[in-house]
Short mmCIF file of C-alpha atoms in Angstrom, two decimals:
data_model
loop_
_atom_site.label_atom_id
_atom_site.label_comp_id
_atom_site.label_asym_id
_atom_site.label_seq_id
_atom_site.Cartn_x
_atom_site.Cartn_y
_atom_site.Cartn_z
CA MET A 130 -23.22 -13.69 69.18
CA LYS A 131 -26.02 -16.20 69.72
CA ILE A 132 -26.88 -16.86 73.36
CA ASP A 133 -28.37 -20.19 74.44
CA LYS A 134 -32.09 -19.70 75.22
CA ARG A 135 -31.63 -21.59 78.51
CA LEU A 136 -29.14 -18.90 79.58
CA GLN A 137 -31.46 -16.06 78.53
CA ASP A 138 -34.48 -17.29 80.47
CA ASN A 139 -32.45 -18.48 83.51
CA THR A 140 -33.37 -22.15 82.94
CA LEU A 141 -29.72 -23.15 82.89
CA VAL A 142 -29.03 -21.29 86.13
CA LYS A 143 -31.98 -23.01 87.82
CA GLU A 144 -30.84 -26.44 86.55
CA ASN A 145 -27.32 -25.82 87.85
CA GLN A 146 -28.60 -24.59 91.22
CA GLU A 147 -30.80 -27.68 91.60
CA PHE A 148 -27.85 -29.93 90.74
CA LEU A 149 -25.58 -28.22 93.28
CA ASP A 150 -28.21 -28.33 96.02
CA LYS A 151 -28.86 -32.03 95.38
CA HIS A 152 -25.32 -33.33 94.87
CA ILE A 153 -23.06 -30.83 96.66
CA PRO A 154 -25.10 -29.56 99.59
CA GLU A 155 -22.18 -27.93 101.41
CA TYR A 156 -20.72 -25.88 98.55
CA GLU A 157 -19.47 -22.34 99.13
CA LEU A 158 -20.00 -19.50 96.71
CA ALA A 159 -16.83 -17.79 95.48
CA ASP A 160 -16.16 -14.36 96.95
CA GLU A 161 -13.65 -11.52 96.61
CA THR A 162 -10.88 -13.67 98.05
CA ASP A 163 -11.25 -15.84 94.93
CA LEU A 164 -11.99 -13.30 92.18
CA PRO A 165 -12.12 -9.50 92.00
CA ALA A 166 -15.50 -7.89 92.67
CA HIS A 167 -15.96 -6.71 89.07
CA GLY A 168 -15.34 -10.28 87.84
CA LEU A 169 -17.93 -11.66 90.25
CA ARG A 170 -20.40 -8.98 89.10
CA LYS A 171 -19.80 -9.84 85.44
CA LEU A 172 -20.41 -13.53 86.12
CA ALA A 173 -23.57 -12.67 88.11
CA ASP A 174 -24.78 -10.51 85.19
CA LEU A 175 -24.49 -13.64 83.03
CA GLY A 176 -26.57 -15.56 85.60
CA LEU A 177 -23.59 -17.59 86.83
CA LYS A 178 -22.74 -18.37 90.46
CA PRO A 179 -19.14 -19.52 90.81
CA ILE A 180 -18.46 -21.93 93.67
CA ARG A 181 -15.25 -22.53 95.58
CA VAL A 182 -13.74 -26.00 95.17
CA PRO A 183 -10.89 -26.68 97.62
CA ILE A 184 -7.62 -27.93 96.17
CA ARG A 185 -6.67 -31.26 97.72
CA MET A 186 -3.11 -31.31 99.01
CA ASN A 187 -3.09 -34.94 100.19
CA GLY A 188 -4.96 -38.16 99.54
CA ILE A 189 -5.68 -39.94 96.28
CA SER A 190 -7.22 -36.88 94.57
CA SER A 191 -3.97 -34.94 95.01
CA GLN A 192 -1.83 -37.58 93.28
CA GLY A 193 -3.08 -37.35 89.69
CA GLU A 194 -1.18 -36.29 86.61
CA TYR A 195 -0.57 -32.54 86.30
CA MET A 196 -3.09 -30.73 84.04
CA GLN A 197 -5.07 -33.97 83.48
CA CYS A 198 -8.11 -33.28 85.65
CA HIS A 199 -10.64 -35.05 83.39
CA TRP A 200 -8.56 -38.24 83.17
CA ASN A 201 -7.64 -38.13 86.88
CA VAL A 202 -11.27 -37.81 87.99
CA LYS A 203 -12.41 -40.57 85.61
CA LYS A 204 -9.82 -42.93 87.15
CA ILE A 205 -10.90 -42.08 90.72
CA VAL A 206 -14.61 -42.53 89.91
CA ARG A 207 -13.95 -45.83 88.14
CA ARG A 208 -11.90 -47.16 91.07
CA TYR A 209 -13.75 -45.72 94.10
CA GLY A 210 -17.16 -44.64 92.82
CA GLY A 211 -18.81 -41.27 93.01
CA LYS A 212 -19.57 -38.84 90.20
CA ARG A 213 -17.60 -36.42 88.11
CA LEU A 214 -18.64 -32.76 88.10
CA ILE A 215 -17.64 -30.92 84.93
CA GLY A 216 -17.51 -27.14 84.90
CA GLN A 217 -15.07 -24.32 84.39
CA GLU A 218 -12.08 -23.25 86.39
CA ILE A 219 -12.10 -19.47 86.57
CA ALA A 220 -8.66 -17.89 86.51
CA HIS A 221 -7.88 -14.24 87.21
CA PHE A 222 -4.76 -12.79 85.61
CA LYS A 223 -3.73 -9.75 87.64
CA GLU A 224 -1.19 -8.49 85.10
CA CYS A 225 -3.87 -7.70 82.53
CA ASP A 226 -6.88 -7.81 84.88
CA SER A 227 -8.65 -10.45 82.83
CA ILE A 228 -10.70 -13.50 83.74
CA GLU A 229 -10.68 -16.71 81.71
CA ALA A 230 -12.57 -19.97 82.05
CA PHE A 231 -11.04 -23.37 81.40
CA CYS A 232 -12.95 -26.65 81.19
CA HIS A 233 -12.36 -28.56 84.45
CA SER A 234 -13.44 -31.76 86.26
CA VAL A 235 -13.70 -32.46 89.99
#
């Protein structure tokens, strides 16, 4: 498996950290209430720092089409302004104790 050089030398991690600090100054890092400890350790070993993004239960961002995050965010940005942040949603499946990442927009 070929690993991106930016991931090997931590450049990608530094770029992501700078982006978060500049554009999302009040973000919270994910913890064991979000993912199991071994999953967090595995992500940290890869140089990744998962953040917690609250799920909106009311307001315009809660009214989009189900499973259409990219399209929903594009519509909100076009209408109200702001920027779209693209990343991965990390899901933990307890039945088989696995973690998967899905492309996601907020």
